[in-house]
Each structure stands twice: as structure tokens, then as C-alpha cells.
Amino acid sequence: DAGVTQSPTHLIKTRGQQVTLRCSPISGHKSVSWYQQVLGQGPQFIFQYYEKEERGRGNFPDRFSARQFPNYSSELNVNALLLGDSALYLCASSFTSATYNEQFFGPGTRLTVL
Amino acid sequence: DAKTTQPTSMDCAEGRAANLPCNHSTISGNEYVYWYRQIHSQGPQYIIHGLKNNETNEMASLIITEDRKSSTLILPHATLRDTAVYYCIVGANKLVFGAGTILRVKS
């Protein structure tokens, strides 16, 4: 079975631009979570979606938004990019929204903001 | 979500057991203890989780103290491929990652 896939692998943007990152969960998984990992730190929770509804939101500004589609894939959008948004963006899928369900992480999208 | 404290780094000889400690003194009754690891340039990987009882799977064992204020992850026979950052996470609704422990397995 394919694991969690994310696209693109790498992305370079300039300040003020907008970016869309994509995630396809493992087949049968209905929950997708997004994390931001700045170099040298652990991943920080951004959003969780389950059955197309937002189930959790971390401490991130409104420039960050996400959605989940009927096929359970998800997009993370970041508007008005700042230099500090440079990070590895990780997507994780799980069968349900319960935290005790094992989360399977994708390889991430490396975003560089210049 | 409760906060966790882990050593910054640890070394372990290949083939020996690696014991990674974690303190979570403010854990509440409904919060699980989770362990994930992240090998360089990859996404985190689930290892094990538990609530009260000790747990074991094919990767590791999780020992939780009776008062649940601390726990230990045990990799019974560490290999070079176990070199990674290990995250101890306590929570009920979401995963809150700290800085983790860098485990270096050396031959």
C-alpha cells in the first residue's frame, strides 16, 4: 500500500506570495493533520481535518488555512508568506480523528521563503 | 496538553538496549503517552503509546510509572538504523512535539 504522499517535495517562494501544499492520505484513512517543522525543532500542530471538517487548530495565524476533499486528500494554504514560514510542512493521516490512532507521516514539503 | 522533559541527547552501543526517559509530571488522567521518532530527512514514525499499563510491540517497550509522571522507552537491541530524534508526547486531543532526544547508536 502507498503511504502518505505530499506534493511538491520542495518549493521556493518570495515574501508576500501564496502557496498551496497537497497531501494524499493512506487509503481508508479519513483524518489528515498538518504540522510545521522549523529546522532544529519538533513538528508543531497546525490543523486536523476529519470527514472534511476541521477538528483542531494550532496556534497559527489566519494566513494559514486548510481544507479536506471528499476523497480525504487535503490542501494547506499559506497567504502573505513571511521569511519565518520557511519550514518542512508535514502531513499525517490516521484512520479516525482520535489521537490514540497511529498517525502516519508523509515525507514533507520543504518550503523556502526568500 | 501536559509538557514533557527529555534529555537532549543520548548515546547507545549497537546491540545494547537503549533506554530513553521522559518526565511528564503534569499528565492528567485521560492523556496518553506517545513515542514517535524521526530519522533525518524523513517524517516522524509512530513507535508505541500507552495510558497506564506497560506496552510492548515489535519495535519497543513502554514502561509507565505507577503515578504516570514518567515513562521509559526501551529499544531492546539498538541498531545503527535506530539513530534518530525520539519524541515523547503526552496528550488527549492532539500531538504536541517537544525538542525530543537525539539518540546516537554507535558501533
Tab-separated table of C-alpha atoms in Angstrom:
chain	number	residue	atom	x	y	z
A	1	ASP	CA	0.000	0.000	0.000
A	2	ALA	CA	1.172	3.517	-0.743
A	3	GLY	CA	1.996	5.671	2.238
A	4	VAL	CA	1.090	9.298	2.737
A	5	THR	CA	2.163	11.345	-0.258
A	6	GLN	CA	2.844	15.053	-0.359
A	7	SER	CA	3.495	17.452	-3.204
A	8	PRO	CA	5.553	19.248	-4.121
A	9	THR	CA	8.718	17.954	-2.476
A	10	HIS	CA	10.419	21.320	-2.477
A	11	LEU	CA	9.151	24.829	-3.107
A	12	ILE	CA	10.757	28.248	-3.237
A	13	LYS	CA	8.600	31.350	-2.867
A	14	THR	CA	9.176	35.024	-2.144
A	15	ARG	CA	7.738	37.088	0.675
A	16	GLY	CA	4.114	38.071	0.170
A	17	GLN	CA	3.308	35.207	-2.171
A	18	GLN	CA	0.784	32.467	-1.541
A	19	VAL	CA	1.444	28.729	-1.512
A	20	THR	CA	-0.679	25.571	-1.657
A	21	LEU	CA	0.627	22.258	-0.378
A	22	ARG	CA	-1.097	18.967	-1.085
A	23	CYS	CA	-1.458	15.711	0.811
A	24	SER	CA	-2.954	12.337	-0.066
A	25	PRO	CA	-3.629	10.106	2.936
A	26	ILE	CA	-3.270	6.366	3.139
A	27	SER	CA	-6.220	4.614	1.539
A	28	GLY	CA	-9.003	4.211	4.107
A	29	HIS	CA	-7.735	6.958	6.391
A	30	LYS	CA	-10.240	9.733	6.962
A	31	SER	CA	-8.222	12.106	9.122
A	32	VAL	CA	-5.445	14.401	7.946
A	33	SER	CA	-3.293	16.603	10.149
A	34	TRP	CA	-0.790	19.263	9.156
A	35	TYR	CA	2.407	20.168	11.021
A	36	GLN	CA	5.115	22.767	10.566
A	37	GLN	CA	8.676	21.828	11.454
A	38	VAL	CA	11.227	24.597	11.650
A	39	LEU	CA	14.851	23.497	11.449
A	40	GLY	CA	16.080	22.151	14.772
A	41	GLN	CA	12.639	21.940	16.387
A	42	GLY	CA	9.912	19.350	16.706
A	43	PRO	CA	6.832	19.472	14.475
A	44	GLN	CA	4.159	21.982	15.515
A	45	PHE	CA	0.485	21.152	15.014
A	46	ILE	CA	-1.378	23.383	12.549
A	47	PHE	CA	-4.691	21.697	11.666
A	48	GLN	CA	-6.578	18.455	11.841
A	49	TYR	CA	-9.404	17.532	9.476
A	50	TYR	CA	-11.738	14.582	9.732
A	51	GLU	CA	-14.532	13.808	7.304
A	52	LYS	CA	-13.970	17.226	5.672
A	53	GLU	CA	-14.493	19.122	8.917
A	54	GLU	CA	-11.885	20.948	10.948
A	55	ARG	CA	-11.357	19.111	14.230
A	56	GLY	CA	-8.452	21.019	15.645
A	57	ARG	CA	-6.364	24.132	15.079
A	58	GLY	CA	-2.976	25.025	16.485
A	59	ASN	CA	-1.635	28.443	17.367
A	60	PHE	CA	-1.082	29.724	13.837
A	61	PRO	CA	-2.270	32.994	12.237
A	62	ASP	CA	-5.241	33.213	9.907
A	63	ARG	CA	-2.848	33.302	6.963
A	64	PHE	CA	-2.838	29.529	7.335
A	65	SER	CA	-5.908	27.669	6.103
A	66	ALA	CA	-6.698	24.153	5.002
A	67	ARG	CA	-9.436	22.006	3.616
A	68	GLN	CA	-10.192	18.358	3.061
A	69	PHE	CA	-11.831	16.976	-0.033
A	70	PRO	CA	-14.424	14.182	-0.409
A	71	ASN	CA	-11.626	11.732	-1.277
A	72	TYR	CA	-9.944	12.728	2.046
A	73	SER	CA	-6.998	14.407	0.402
A	74	SER	CA	-6.113	17.797	1.823
A	75	GLU	CA	-4.578	21.131	0.935
A	76	LEU	CA	-2.764	23.576	3.185
A	77	ASN	CA	-2.737	27.192	2.039
A	78	VAL	CA	-0.481	29.896	3.370
A	79	ASN	CA	-1.069	33.501	2.303
A	80	ALA	CA	1.212	36.524	2.522
A	81	LEU	CA	4.317	34.413	3.094
A	82	LEU	CA	6.890	35.569	5.625
A	83	LEU	CA	10.519	34.546	5.912
A	84	GLY	CA	9.585	32.722	9.118
A	85	ASP	CA	7.246	30.417	7.211
A	86	SER	CA	10.289	28.627	5.807
A	87	ALA	CA	9.979	25.112	7.174
A	88	LEU	CA	9.220	21.484	6.465
A	89	TYR	CA	5.454	21.016	6.247
A	90	LEU	CA	4.343	17.556	7.251
A	91	CYS	CA	1.057	15.848	6.620
A	92	ALA	CA	-0.101	12.900	8.710
A	93	SER	CA	-3.063	10.615	8.174
A	94	SER	CA	-4.898	8.324	10.541
A	95	PHE	CA	-7.983	6.174	10.438
A	96	THR	CA	-10.007	8.387	12.763
A	97	SER	CA	-9.516	11.725	14.473
A	98	ALA	CA	-8.693	10.084	17.794
A	99	THR	CA	-5.180	10.967	18.899
A	100	TYR	CA	-4.515	7.421	20.063
A	101	ASN	CA	-4.791	6.250	16.494
A	102	GLU	CA	-1.333	5.880	14.995
A	103	GLN	CA	-0.529	8.796	12.730
A	104	PHE	CA	1.377	8.066	9.551
A	105	PHE	CA	3.509	10.928	8.350
A	106	GLY	CA	4.436	11.809	4.807
A	107	PRO	CA	7.928	12.883	3.751
A	108	GLY	CA	7.003	16.552	3.903
A	109	THR	CA	7.232	19.587	1.649
A	110	ARG	CA	10.273	21.788	2.168
A	111	LEU	CA	9.182	25.425	1.751
A	112	THR	CA	11.799	28.133	1.415
A	113	VAL	CA	10.664	31.765	1.526
A	114	LEU	CA	13.155	34.307	0.166
B	1	ASP	CA	-1.735	19.106	26.999
B	2	ALA	CA	0.920	18.167	29.523
B	3	LYS	CA	4.523	19.163	28.937
B	4	THR	CA	7.316	16.599	28.682
B	5	THR	CA	11.002	16.774	29.599
B	6	GLN	CA	13.563	14.630	27.793
B	7	PRO	CA	17.370	14.600	27.761
B	8	THR	CA	18.797	16.468	24.805
B	9	SER	CA	20.902	13.547	23.590
B	10	MET	CA	21.990	10.023	24.448
B	11	ASP	CA	24.475	7.505	23.105
B	12	CYS	CA	23.982	3.758	22.938
B	13	ALA	CA	26.225	0.920	21.802
B	14	GLU	CA	24.947	-1.172	18.924
B	15	GLY	CA	23.258	-4.343	20.147
B	16	ARG	CA	22.614	-2.962	23.610
B	17	ALA	CA	19.292	-1.810	24.989
B	18	ALA	CA	18.532	1.883	24.616
B	19	ASN	CA	16.520	3.335	27.496
B	20	LEU	CA	15.037	6.755	26.784
B	21	PRO	CA	13.465	8.546	29.768
B	22	CYS	CA	10.658	11.079	29.739
B	23	ASN	CA	9.174	13.135	32.553
B	24	HIS	CA	5.552	14.248	32.355
B	25	SER	CA	4.687	15.229	35.904
B	26	THR	CA	1.597	17.267	34.915
B	27	ILE	CA	-0.070	14.463	32.969
B	28	SER	CA	-3.813	14.212	33.515
B	29	GLY	CA	-5.948	11.109	33.733
B	30	ASN	CA	-7.142	10.969	30.133
B	31	GLU	CA	-3.820	11.748	28.474
B	32	TYR	CA	-1.890	9.047	26.661
B	33	VAL	CA	1.894	8.811	26.413
B	34	TYR	CA	3.097	8.523	22.806
B	35	TRP	CA	6.531	7.931	21.349
B	36	TYR	CA	7.461	8.862	17.814
B	37	ARG	CA	10.876	9.038	16.185
B	38	GLN	CA	12.224	10.995	13.278
B	39	ILE	CA	15.111	9.771	11.224
B	40	HIS	CA	16.996	12.500	9.411
B	41	SER	CA	15.099	13.973	6.457
B	42	GLN	CA	12.038	11.792	6.995
B	43	GLY	CA	8.621	12.337	8.555
B	44	PRO	CA	8.088	11.143	12.145
B	45	GLN	CA	7.318	7.464	12.663
B	46	TYR	CA	4.986	6.090	15.322
B	47	ILE	CA	6.629	3.734	17.817
B	48	ILE	CA	4.242	2.993	20.668
B	49	HIS	CA	1.705	4.523	23.019
B	50	GLY	CA	0.116	3.724	26.387
B	51	LEU	CA	-2.225	5.036	29.043
B	52	LYS	CA	-1.462	3.249	32.304
B	53	ASN	CA	-0.091	-0.199	31.619
B	54	ASN	CA	3.261	-1.120	30.181
B	55	GLU	CA	3.114	-1.833	26.468
B	56	THR	CA	5.268	-3.829	24.081
B	57	ASN	CA	5.262	-4.184	20.325
B	58	GLU	CA	7.690	-5.350	17.683
B	59	MET	CA	9.676	-2.137	17.883
B	60	ALA	CA	9.882	-1.243	21.546
B	61	SER	CA	8.573	-1.434	25.093
B	62	LEU	CA	6.985	1.409	27.017
B	63	ILE	CA	7.275	1.425	30.790
B	64	ILE	CA	4.993	3.915	32.593
B	65	THR	CA	5.455	4.516	36.313
B	66	GLU	CA	2.545	3.831	38.599
B	67	ASP	CA	1.933	7.539	39.240
B	68	ARG	CA	2.205	8.123	35.451
B	69	LYS	CA	4.579	11.026	35.978
B	70	SER	CA	7.355	9.483	33.957
B	71	SER	CA	7.974	6.805	31.374
B	72	THR	CA	10.809	4.999	29.612
B	73	LEU	CA	11.009	3.836	26.032
B	74	ILE	CA	13.147	0.735	25.622
B	75	LEU	CA	14.655	-0.359	22.318
B	76	PRO	CA	15.832	-3.848	23.284
B	77	HIS	CA	18.646	-4.296	20.768
B	78	ALA	CA	19.583	-0.965	19.230
B	79	THR	CA	20.977	-0.912	15.704
B	80	LEU	CA	22.634	1.862	13.722
B	81	ARG	CA	19.313	2.418	11.954
B	82	ASP	CA	17.761	3.423	15.278
B	83	THR	CA	19.791	6.637	15.297
B	84	ALA	CA	17.090	9.323	15.290
B	85	VAL	CA	15.316	12.005	17.290
B	86	TYR	CA	12.867	10.389	19.708
B	87	TYR	CA	9.826	12.375	20.803
B	88	CYS	CA	7.860	11.681	23.963
B	89	ILE	CA	4.397	13.232	23.672
B	90	VAL	CA	1.595	13.450	26.184
B	91	GLY	CA	-1.862	14.493	25.093
B	92	ALA	CA	-5.523	13.758	24.664
B	93	ASN	CA	-6.593	15.702	21.593
B	94	LYS	CA	-3.507	16.399	19.546
B	95	LEU	CA	0.186	15.602	19.331
B	96	VAL	CA	2.392	18.341	20.795
B	97	PHE	CA	6.010	17.630	19.909
B	98	GLY	CA	8.877	18.944	22.025
B	99	ALA	CA	12.528	19.020	21.042
B	100	GLY	CA	12.982	15.285	21.639
B	101	THR	CA	16.079	13.224	22.439
B	102	ILE	CA	18.772	12.669	19.838
B	103	LEU	CA	19.742	9.018	20.142
B	104	ARG	CA	23.055	8.085	18.576
B	105	VAL	CA	23.701	4.358	18.217
B	106	LYS	CA	27.396	3.672	17.799
B	107	SER	CA	29.207	0.578	16.581
